[in-house]
Amino acid sequence: MRRWASGRGVSASEFRRVYDGALLHAISRLLQAIHRESQVTRLFQDARGRWHLDVGRRNIMRVPVSGPLPFRRLETIGSPSVGRSAKRRRIRTVGTFLAALRRCLAGSEYSGVFAALHSDFENSVANVVLNRLIGRSLGEKACALEPAYQGHQYYPFPALRRGPSLSQVLECSHLCQEPVNLPLLEIGGCRLISCEFGSFEACLRAWSGLQVESRSTTLLPLHPWQLRLSPLVRELLVRKLAALSRRRIKAIPLASQRTCRIVRTGFDVKLPINATLTGEHRLLYRLNCENAPVVSALAKQLLDANGQRTFNFQEDLASIFHMELALGPHLSAIIRAPVQAQPGEVVVPAINLWTGRAEARALLQSADAARIEEFFDRYCRVLMEGPVRFCSQWGMAFEPHLQNVYVALRNGLPSRIVLRDLDNSVLDARRVRPALRALGLELAEDTWRHMPAFEIGGKRLVQAMLFGHLGEVMWCLTQSAGIESEKLVSIVEDTWSDLTAGAPSASARKSVKKLRSWSNAVKATLHTRLHRSTTMQFVRE
């Protein structure tokens, strides 16, 4: 990374400054996860009122931190140190941090998986450095739509990328100067699922803007990385069982890196990548593809029937996937409708409000404390009302973390949210099955066998909404606007109270109260990643 930066004219002092910031951010995310998920840390205040986190039992790493933040969050605010109080040594490099952390975690639950922690942490820091250097160099004419470059706050290893090479990331990422070319693969054996389109050709014309006629093979979009990262795609091309079309489609990757905005039409296309990004392997599995348009249609129908004004969805209009089970996760796509602003609105990705461009700073720069509190009150209500209502009344648990939400602003205040990424929703069979039957819709036959317990879905909803969204908003407001954290917490609690009081039935009120009781539930993201597990777990409620 140093060699690459030097070759681009980044001075040694500038590189060091970016490296220090990236290392501090990565340390903060990792230690927060260790503190939340385990019993090997101690949070305390010294005689001068400063907060510290001690990591370990015999060998101790001491870290200056923010103190306890809402929803079991904390932020590292200075370099860790090791040694006795009179001779403590500051840690300023990845290597010294990991060596010290290994000693501190000896004999703990992390000892057996420390090699994985070591590898992921190095990868994370390198990619946060890369993102920050690229992000800072983006000019006003850059095409990046969601240029979040500081580092993900939801996962313990921000910006983790396992698979794509440096050259691939420079050519295609969410920090692009220019649109990228999405390849189209000519291949047979694909299936289309859609409540909107009756043929592959109609679907392709809508999302791509291409003029196409009926054909025997499907034109399936591929992420540019997938051509080199997927051995299955490479083998199909070598054996001439598939071919690359001469046509290409201009697109801009969004913050997730695998979802791309089509320049010509404004549709979004979610694509599989045979790589690990942030914390999960990003293939696109059959049940997600089969169910995405159905779940989206049900959610939209419930929304329209019940007059929810502060909530909407980016609709999953179609999915395409190869019917061969081994090929489907590598060869698939979910097609999403463009997000439309209503008259008088400006629609902004939530991730752009609070990270990257941090557009909320400009929006609130001249606001007084009362206006900022009004803004946050409205923000809480539009973010929480729809997801809580769908979960408590209709048995649909979404994941409204920072990256999944668009915020509509009217007269400078939040008026509604638009939620995306519905294909991984957790559903309650007791309530959703009858609703689907009434609409003549049907999920894949083995859906319920693989569906997590609905209580897990509720916990994930609350974790994403509070820890993964409002927690970051509250930290930004306390740091940039000087609003007391306690005031923001009281606004969140008032919102919960109003949602409980406004529930239409006793059972719905009970459900809202249960969701509220999970405000401090902790999703075991670090444990899951280090053990390479796919099972969703919660600890320390």
Coordinates of C-alpha atoms in Angstrom, one line a residue:
M1 CA 0.0 0.0 0.0
R2 CA 2.9 2.4 0.8
R3 CA 4.5 1.6 -2.6
W4 CA 1.2 2.3 -4.4
A5 CA 0.6 5.5 -2.5
S6 CA 4.2 6.7 -3.1
G7 CA 3.7 6.0 -6.9
R8 CA 0.7 8.3 -6.9
G9 CA 2.6 11.2 -5.3
V10 CA 1.3 10.7 -1.7
S11 CA 4.0 12.1 0.6
A12 CA 5.3 10.1 3.5
S13 CA 3.8 12.5 6.0
E14 CA 0.4 12.4 4.3
F15 CA 0.5 8.6 4.2
R16 CA 1.3 8.5 7.9
R17 CA -1.6 10.7 8.7
V18 CA -4.0 8.6 6.7
Y19 CA -2.5 5.4 8.1
D20 CA -2.9 6.6 11.7
G21 CA -6.5 7.5 11.1
A22 CA -7.3 4.2 9.5
L23 CA -5.5 2.2 12.2
L24 CA -7.4 4.1 15.0
H25 CA -10.8 3.4 13.2
A26 CA -10.0 -0.3 12.7
I27 CA -8.9 -0.6 16.4
S28 CA -12.1 1.2 17.5
R29 CA -14.4 -1.2 15.5
L30 CA -12.5 -4.3 16.7
L31 CA -12.3 -3.4 20.4
Q32 CA -15.9 -2.3 20.4
A33 CA -16.9 -5.8 19.1
I34 CA -14.7 -7.5 21.7
H35 CA -16.2 -5.4 24.5
R36 CA -19.7 -6.0 23.3
E37 CA -19.4 -9.8 22.8
S38 CA -17.0 -11.0 25.5
Q39 CA -16.0 -10.7 29.1
V40 CA -12.3 -9.8 28.6
T41 CA -12.6 -6.0 28.8
R42 CA -13.2 -3.5 31.6
L43 CA -14.6 0.0 31.1
F44 CA -13.8 2.5 33.8
Q45 CA -13.2 6.2 34.6
D46 CA -10.0 7.5 36.1
A47 CA -9.7 10.2 38.8
R48 CA -9.8 12.9 36.2
G49 CA -13.0 11.6 34.7
R50 CA -11.4 10.2 31.6
W51 CA -12.7 6.9 30.2
H52 CA -10.5 3.9 29.5
L53 CA -11.0 0.4 28.2
D54 CA -8.7 -2.3 29.6
V55 CA -8.4 -5.4 27.3
G56 CA -7.1 -8.7 28.8
R57 CA -6.7 -10.0 32.3
R58 CA -3.0 -10.6 33.0
N59 CA -1.4 -8.6 30.1
I60 CA -3.5 -5.4 29.9
M61 CA -3.9 -3.1 26.9
R62 CA -5.3 0.3 28.0
V63 CA -7.3 2.3 25.5
P64 CA -8.7 5.9 25.8
V65 CA -12.3 5.7 24.8
S66 CA -15.4 7.9 24.6
G67 CA -17.1 6.2 27.5
P68 CA -20.3 4.2 27.2
L69 CA -22.5 5.3 24.3
P70 CA -26.1 4.4 23.6
F71 CA -26.8 0.8 22.4
R72 CA -23.6 -0.6 23.9
R73 CA -21.4 1.4 21.6
L74 CA -18.1 3.0 22.4
E75 CA -15.4 4.8 20.3
T76 CA -11.6 4.6 20.7
I77 CA -10.3 8.2 20.8
G78 CA -6.6 7.7 21.2
S79 CA -3.7 5.2 20.7
P80 CA -3.7 2.1 22.9
S81 CA -0.8 1.6 25.3
V82 CA 0.8 -1.4 27.1
G83 CA 3.1 -1.8 30.1
R84 CA 3.0 -0.6 33.7
S85 CA 1.5 2.8 34.4
A86 CA 4.8 4.7 34.8
K87 CA 6.3 3.1 31.6
R88 CA 3.3 2.7 29.3
R89 CA 4.2 2.4 25.6
R90 CA 1.9 3.8 22.9
I91 CA 1.0 1.5 20.1
R92 CA 1.2 3.1 16.7
T93 CA 1.4 0.3 14.1
V94 CA -0.6 -2.7 13.0
G95 CA 2.2 -5.1 14.0
T96 CA 2.7 -3.8 17.5
F97 CA -1.1 -3.7 18.1
L98 CA -1.6 -7.3 17.0
A99 CA 1.4 -8.6 19.0
A100 CA 0.1 -6.8 22.1
L101 CA -3.5 -7.9 21.5
R102 CA -2.4 -11.6 21.1
R103 CA -0.7 -11.4 24.6
C104 CA -3.8 -9.7 26.1
L105 CA -6.2 -12.3 24.7
A106 CA -4.1 -15.4 25.6
G107 CA -6.3 -18.0 27.2
S108 CA -9.5 -16.2 26.1
E109 CA -12.2 -17.4 23.6
Y110 CA -10.1 -15.6 20.9
S111 CA -6.9 -17.6 21.3
G112 CA -8.0 -20.4 19.0
V113 CA -9.1 -18.0 16.2
F114 CA -6.4 -15.3 16.6
A115 CA -4.8 -16.2 13.3
A116 CA -8.1 -15.3 11.5
L117 CA -8.4 -12.1 13.6
H118 CA -4.8 -11.2 12.7
S119 CA -5.3 -11.7 9.0
D120 CA -8.7 -9.9 8.9
F121 CA -7.4 -6.9 10.8
E122 CA -4.4 -6.4 8.5
N123 CA -6.7 -6.6 5.5
S124 CA -9.1 -4.2 7.1
V125 CA -6.5 -1.5 7.9
A126 CA -4.9 -1.7 4.4
N127 CA -8.3 -1.3 2.7
V128 CA -9.4 1.6 5.0
V129 CA -6.1 3.3 4.0
L130 CA -6.8 2.6 0.4
N131 CA -10.4 3.9 0.6
R132 CA -9.4 7.0 2.4
L133 CA -6.7 7.9 -0.1
I134 CA -9.0 7.3 -3.0
G135 CA -11.9 9.0 -1.3
R136 CA -9.9 12.1 -0.6
S137 CA -8.8 12.4 -4.2
L138 CA -12.3 12.3 -5.7
G139 CA -13.0 15.5 -7.6
E140 CA -16.2 17.4 -8.0
K141 CA -16.8 15.6 -11.3
A142 CA -16.3 12.1 -9.9
C143 CA -19.2 9.7 -10.5
A144 CA -19.2 8.0 -7.1
L145 CA -22.8 8.0 -5.8
E146 CA -22.2 6.7 -2.2
P147 CA -18.5 7.6 -1.5
A148 CA -18.3 6.3 2.0
Y149 CA -14.6 6.0 2.6
Q150 CA -13.8 6.4 6.3
G151 CA -14.6 2.8 7.1
H152 CA -17.8 0.8 7.9
Q153 CA -19.1 1.2 11.5
Y154 CA -21.4 -1.9 11.5
Y155 CA -18.8 -4.6 11.2
P156 CA -15.7 -5.4 13.4
F157 CA -13.4 -5.3 10.3
P158 CA -14.3 -2.2 8.3
A159 CA -13.5 -2.2 4.6
L160 CA -12.5 -5.9 4.7
R161 CA -12.0 -7.2 1.1
R162 CA -10.9 -10.8 0.5
G163 CA -10.8 -11.7 -3.2
P164 CA -10.4 -8.6 -5.4
S165 CA -6.9 -7.4 -6.1
L166 CA -5.6 -3.8 -5.7
S167 CA -6.0 -3.2 -9.5
Q168 CA -9.6 -4.5 -9.5
V169 CA -10.5 -2.2 -6.6
L170 CA -8.9 0.7 -8.4
E171 CA -10.8 -0.1 -11.6
C172 CA -14.2 -0.8 -10.0
S173 CA -15.4 0.3 -6.5
H174 CA -17.9 2.6 -4.9
L175 CA -15.2 5.3 -5.1
C176 CA -15.0 5.5 -8.9
Q177 CA -14.1 8.6 -10.9
E178 CA -15.9 7.2 -13.9
P179 CA -18.7 4.7 -14.5
V180 CA -17.6 1.1 -15.0
N181 CA -18.7 -1.3 -17.8
L182 CA -20.9 -4.2 -16.6
P183 CA -20.2 -7.3 -18.8
L184 CA -23.2 -9.2 -20.1
L185 CA -23.0 -13.0 -20.2
E186 CA -24.8 -14.9 -22.9
I187 CA -26.0 -18.1 -21.3
G188 CA -29.0 -20.5 -21.3
G189 CA -30.7 -22.2 -18.4
C190 CA -31.7 -19.1 -16.5
R191 CA -35.0 -18.4 -14.7
L192 CA -36.8 -15.1 -14.4
I193 CA -39.1 -14.4 -11.3
S194 CA -41.1 -11.2 -11.5
C195 CA -44.5 -9.7 -10.8
E196 CA -43.7 -6.9 -13.2
F197 CA -42.1 -8.4 -16.3
G198 CA -43.4 -11.3 -18.4
S199 CA -40.1 -12.1 -20.3
F200 CA -36.4 -11.8 -20.1
E201 CA -36.4 -9.3 -23.0
A202 CA -38.9 -6.9 -21.3
C203 CA -37.0 -7.0 -18.1
L204 CA -33.6 -6.4 -19.9
R205 CA -35.1 -3.5 -21.9
A206 CA -36.4 -1.9 -18.7
W207 CA -33.3 -2.0 -16.5
S208 CA -30.6 -1.7 -19.1
G209 CA -32.1 0.6 -21.7
L210 CA -30.9 -1.7 -24.4
Q211 CA -33.1 -2.5 -27.4
V212 CA -33.2 -6.3 -27.7
E213 CA -35.3 -8.9 -29.5
S214 CA -36.3 -12.4 -28.4
R215 CA -33.4 -14.7 -28.1
S216 CA -32.6 -18.3 -27.0
T217 CA -30.0 -17.3 -24.4
T218 CA -30.2 -14.8 -21.5
L219 CA -28.1 -11.7 -21.3
L220 CA -27.1 -11.8 -17.6
P221 CA -25.2 -8.9 -16.0
L222 CA -21.9 -9.7 -14.2
H223 CA -20.0 -7.7 -11.7
P224 CA -16.6 -6.8 -13.3
W225 CA -14.8 -8.5 -10.5
Q226 CA -16.7 -11.8 -11.0
L227 CA -15.0 -12.5 -14.4
R228 CA -11.8 -13.1 -12.5
L229 CA -13.0 -14.1 -9.1
S230 CA -15.5 -16.9 -10.0
P231 CA -13.9 -20.1 -11.1
L232 CA -17.3 -21.3 -12.4
V233 CA -17.7 -18.3 -14.7
R234 CA -14.1 -18.7 -16.0
E235 CA -14.7 -22.4 -16.7
L236 CA -18.0 -21.8 -18.5
L237 CA -16.2 -19.3 -20.8
V238 CA -13.2 -21.7 -21.4
R239 CA -15.6 -24.5 -22.3
K240 CA -17.7 -22.2 -24.5
L241 CA -20.8 -23.0 -22.5
A242 CA -21.3 -19.2 -22.1
A243 CA -20.0 -16.2 -24.0
L244 CA -19.4 -12.6 -23.3
S245 CA -21.6 -10.2 -25.3
R246 CA -20.0 -7.4 -27.2
R247 CA -22.4 -5.1 -25.4
R248 CA -21.5 -3.4 -22.1
I249 CA -23.7 -1.3 -19.7
K250 CA -22.4 1.7 -17.9
A251 CA -23.0 1.5 -14.2
I252 CA -21.8 3.0 -10.9
P253 CA -21.1 0.7 -7.9
L254 CA -22.9 1.8 -4.7
A255 CA -21.6 1.5 -1.1
S256 CA -22.1 -2.2 -0.9
Q257 CA -19.8 -2.5 -4.0
R258 CA -21.8 -5.3 -5.5
T259 CA -25.0 -3.3 -6.2
C260 CA -24.6 -1.0 -9.2
R261 CA -26.7 1.9 -10.5
I262 CA -27.4 1.7 -14.2
V263 CA -26.4 5.1 -15.7
R264 CA -29.0 5.1 -18.5
T265 CA -32.1 4.1 -16.5
G266 CA -31.5 4.6 -12.8
F267 CA -32.3 1.0 -12.0
D268 CA -30.1 -0.8 -9.4
V269 CA -28.7 -4.3 -10.0
K270 CA -27.6 -6.5 -7.1
L271 CA -24.9 -8.9 -8.3
P272 CA -23.0 -11.8 -6.7
I273 CA -19.2 -11.6 -6.1
N274 CA -17.1 -14.5 -5.2
A275 CA -15.4 -12.5 -2.4
T276 CA -15.7 -11.5 1.2
L277 CA -16.7 -7.9 1.7
T278 CA -17.0 -6.3 5.1
G279 CA -17.8 -9.5 6.9
E280 CA -19.7 -11.9 4.6
H281 CA -19.2 -13.9 1.4
R282 CA -21.1 -12.0 -1.2
L283 CA -22.6 -14.6 -3.5
L284 CA -26.3 -14.4 -4.2
Y285 CA -28.2 -17.5 -3.2
R286 CA -31.2 -19.1 -4.7
L287 CA -33.7 -18.4 -1.9
N288 CA -32.8 -14.7 -1.9
C289 CA -33.3 -14.6 -5.7
E290 CA -36.6 -16.6 -5.7
N291 CA -38.1 -14.6 -2.9
A292 CA -36.9 -11.1 -3.4
P293 CA -39.7 -10.0 -5.9
V294 CA -42.4 -11.8 -3.8
V295 CA -41.3 -10.3 -0.5
S296 CA -41.2 -6.9 -2.2
A297 CA -44.6 -7.2 -3.8
L298 CA -46.1 -8.3 -0.4
A299 CA -44.5 -5.4 1.4
K300 CA -45.7 -2.9 -1.2
Q301 CA -49.2 -4.2 -1.1
L302 CA -49.3 -3.9 2.7
L303 CA -47.9 -0.4 2.5
D304 CA -50.5 0.7 -0.1
A305 CA -53.4 -0.8 1.8
N306 CA -52.5 0.8 5.1
G307 CA -51.5 4.3 4.1
Q308 CA -48.0 4.5 5.6
R309 CA -46.7 7.9 4.6
T310 CA -43.3 8.0 6.3
F311 CA -42.1 4.7 4.8
N312 CA -41.5 3.2 1.4
F313 CA -39.4 0.5 -0.4
Q314 CA -37.1 0.4 -3.3
E315 CA -38.9 -2.4 -5.0
D316 CA -37.2 -5.6 -6.1
L317 CA -39.0 -5.9 -9.5
A318 CA -37.3 -9.1 -10.8
S319 CA -34.6 -11.7 -10.2
I320 CA -32.7 -13.7 -12.7
F321 CA -30.6 -16.8 -11.8
H322 CA -29.2 -19.9 -13.3
M323 CA -31.3 -23.0 -12.5
E324 CA -28.3 -25.2 -12.0
L325 CA -27.8 -25.2 -8.2
A326 CA -24.0 -24.9 -8.3
L327 CA -24.1 -22.1 -10.8
G328 CA -27.0 -20.0 -9.5
P329 CA -25.1 -18.3 -6.6
H330 CA -22.4 -17.1 -9.1
L331 CA -24.8 -16.3 -11.9
S332 CA -27.8 -14.2 -10.7
A333 CA -29.1 -10.7 -10.3
I334 CA -31.8 -8.8 -8.4
I335 CA -33.3 -5.9 -10.3
R336 CA -34.4 -2.9 -8.3
A337 CA -36.6 0.0 -9.4
P338 CA -35.2 3.5 -9.4
V339 CA -35.9 5.5 -6.2
Q340 CA -38.2 8.4 -7.0
A341 CA -38.4 11.6 -5.0
Q342 CA -41.8 13.1 -4.4
P343 CA -42.5 16.8 -5.3
G344 CA -40.6 19.1 -2.9
E345 CA -38.4 16.3 -1.7
V346 CA -34.7 15.6 -1.8
V347 CA -33.7 11.9 -1.4
V348 CA -30.3 11.2 0.1
P349 CA -28.7 7.9 1.0
A350 CA -28.4 7.9 4.8
I351 CA -24.8 6.8 4.4
N352 CA -24.0 10.1 2.6
L353 CA -25.6 12.1 5.4
W354 CA -23.4 10.7 8.1
T355 CA -20.2 9.4 6.4
G356 CA -18.2 10.2 3.3
R357 CA -19.5 13.6 2.2
A358 CA -21.3 13.9 5.6
E359 CA -24.0 16.0 4.0
A360 CA -25.8 16.4 7.4
R361 CA -23.0 18.8 8.5
A362 CA -23.8 21.3 5.7
L363 CA -27.5 20.8 6.3
L364 CA -27.3 21.6 10.0
Q365 CA -24.3 23.9 10.1
S366 CA -26.4 27.0 10.9
A367 CA -29.0 25.3 13.0
D368 CA -29.4 26.0 16.7
A369 CA -29.8 23.3 19.3
A370 CA -33.6 23.3 19.1
R371 CA -33.5 22.8 15.3
I372 CA -31.1 19.9 15.6
E373 CA -33.2 18.3 18.2
E374 CA -36.3 18.7 15.9
F375 CA -34.3 17.2 13.1
F376 CA -33.3 14.2 15.2
D377 CA -36.8 13.7 16.5
R378 CA -38.2 13.6 12.9
Y379 CA -35.3 11.3 11.9
C380 CA -36.1 8.8 14.6
R381 CA -39.8 8.8 13.8
V382 CA -39.4 8.2 10.0
L383 CA -36.7 5.6 10.6
M384 CA -38.4 3.6 13.3
E385 CA -42.1 3.9 12.5
G386 CA -42.3 1.8 9.3
P387 CA -39.9 -1.0 10.3
V388 CA -41.4 -1.4 13.8
R389 CA -44.9 -1.4 12.4
F390 CA -44.2 -4.0 9.7
C391 CA -42.4 -6.2 12.3
S392 CA -45.0 -5.9 15.1
Q393 CA -48.2 -6.0 13.0
W394 CA -47.4 -8.0 9.8
G395 CA -44.5 -10.2 10.7
M396 CA -41.8 -8.8 8.4
A397 CA -38.4 -8.0 9.9
F398 CA -36.2 -5.8 7.8
E399 CA -32.6 -4.5 8.3
P400 CA -32.6 -0.7 8.3
H401 CA -28.9 0.0 9.0
L402 CA -27.2 3.0 7.6
Q403 CA -26.3 1.5 4.2
N404 CA -29.9 0.2 3.5
V405 CA -31.8 3.5 3.9
Y406 CA -32.5 6.5 1.8
V407 CA -33.8 9.6 3.7
A408 CA -36.3 11.9 2.0
L409 CA -35.9 15.6 3.2
R410 CA -38.6 18.2 2.9
N411 CA -37.8 21.8 4.0
G412 CA -34.6 20.5 5.6
L413 CA -36.3 17.9 7.8
P414 CA -36.7 14.1 7.3
S415 CA -40.2 13.3 5.9
R416 CA -39.9 9.6 5.1
I417 CA -37.4 6.8 4.5
V418 CA -37.0 4.4 1.5
L419 CA -35.7 1.0 2.5
R420 CA -33.7 -1.2 0.2
D421 CA -32.4 -4.8 0.3
L422 CA -35.5 -6.8 1.1
D423 CA -34.3 -10.2 -0.1
N424 CA -32.9 -11.2 3.2
S425 CA -35.9 -10.2 5.3
V426 CA -36.9 -12.5 8.2
L427 CA -40.6 -13.5 8.0
D428 CA -43.1 -14.8 10.5
A429 CA -44.8 -17.8 8.9
R430 CA -47.9 -17.5 11.0
R431 CA -48.8 -14.1 9.6
V432 CA -47.0 -13.9 6.2
R433 CA -48.3 -17.2 4.8
P434 CA -52.0 -16.1 4.9
A435 CA -51.1 -12.7 3.5
L436 CA -49.3 -14.2 0.6
R437 CA -52.2 -16.6 -0.2
A438 CA -54.6 -13.7 -0.2
L439 CA -52.5 -12.0 -2.9
G440 CA -51.9 -15.1 -4.9
L441 CA -48.2 -15.0 -4.1
E442 CA -45.9 -17.9 -3.1
L443 CA -42.4 -18.1 -1.7
A444 CA -39.9 -20.8 -2.6
E445 CA -41.1 -24.1 -1.2
D446 CA -38.1 -24.6 1.2
T447 CA -38.2 -21.1 2.5
W448 CA -39.6 -21.8 5.9
R449 CA -37.2 -24.6 6.6
H450 CA -34.2 -22.2 6.2
M451 CA -35.9 -19.1 7.7
P452 CA -34.4 -18.0 11.1
A453 CA -36.8 -17.8 14.1
F454 CA -38.8 -14.6 13.9
E455 CA -37.4 -13.5 17.2
I456 CA -34.0 -13.5 15.7
G457 CA -35.4 -11.3 12.9
G458 CA -36.8 -8.8 15.5
K459 CA -33.4 -8.6 17.3
R460 CA -31.6 -8.0 14.0
L461 CA -34.1 -5.3 13.1
V462 CA -33.5 -3.5 16.4
Q463 CA -29.7 -4.0 16.2
A464 CA -29.6 -2.6 12.7
M465 CA -31.9 0.3 13.4
L466 CA -30.3 1.4 16.7
F467 CA -26.7 0.2 16.9
G468 CA -26.2 0.2 13.1
H469 CA -28.0 3.5 12.3
L470 CA -29.2 5.8 15.1
G471 CA -26.0 5.1 17.2
E472 CA -23.9 6.5 14.4
V473 CA -26.2 9.5 13.9
M474 CA -26.1 10.3 17.6
W475 CA -22.3 10.1 17.8
C476 CA -22.0 12.4 14.8
L477 CA -24.4 14.9 16.3
T478 CA -22.7 14.9 19.7
Q479 CA -19.3 15.5 18.0
S480 CA -20.2 18.1 15.4
A481 CA -23.2 19.9 17.0
G482 CA -22.5 19.6 20.7
I483 CA -25.9 18.1 21.5
E484 CA -25.8 16.1 24.7
S485 CA -26.2 12.3 24.3
E486 CA -28.8 12.1 27.1
K487 CA -31.1 14.4 25.1
L488 CA -30.8 12.3 22.0
V489 CA -31.5 9.1 24.0
S490 CA -34.6 10.7 25.5
I491 CA -35.9 11.4 22.0
V492 CA -35.4 7.8 21.0
E493 CA -37.2 6.7 24.1
D494 CA -40.1 9.1 23.4
T495 CA -40.3 7.6 19.9
W496 CA -40.6 4.1 21.3
S497 CA -43.3 5.3 23.7
D498 CA -45.3 6.9 20.9
L499 CA -45.0 3.7 18.7
T500 CA -46.2 1.6 21.6
A501 CA -49.2 3.9 22.4
G502 CA -50.1 4.1 18.7
A503 CA -50.1 0.4 18.1
P504 CA -53.6 -0.7 16.9
S505 CA -54.1 -3.7 19.2
A506 CA -52.9 -5.3 22.4
S507 CA -50.9 -7.9 20.6
A508 CA -49.2 -5.2 18.5
R509 CA -48.4 -3.2 21.6
K510 CA -46.9 -6.3 23.2
S511 CA -44.7 -6.8 20.1
V512 CA -43.5 -3.2 20.1
K513 CA -42.6 -3.5 23.8
K514 CA -40.6 -6.7 23.1
L515 CA -38.7 -5.0 20.3
R516 CA -37.9 -2.1 22.6
S517 CA -36.6 -4.6 25.2
W518 CA -34.0 -5.7 22.7
S519 CA -32.5 -2.2 22.4
N520 CA -29.2 -3.5 23.9
A521 CA -29.1 -6.9 22.2
V522 CA -25.7 -7.6 20.7
K523 CA -25.3 -9.4 17.4
A524 CA -22.2 -11.6 17.6
T525 CA -20.6 -10.2 14.4
L526 CA -17.0 -10.8 15.5
H527 CA -17.6 -14.4 16.7
T528 CA -19.5 -15.1 13.4
R529 CA -16.7 -13.7 11.3
L530 CA -13.8 -15.3 13.1
H531 CA -15.4 -18.8 13.1
R532 CA -16.5 -18.3 9.4
S533 CA -20.1 -19.1 10.5
T534 CA -23.3 -18.2 8.7
T535 CA -25.5 -18.6 11.7
M536 CA -27.0 -15.4 13.2
Q537 CA -26.4 -15.2 16.9
F538 CA -27.1 -12.7 19.7
V539 CA -25.3 -12.4 23.0
R540 CA -25.6 -10.1 26.1
E541 CA -29.1 -8.8 25.8

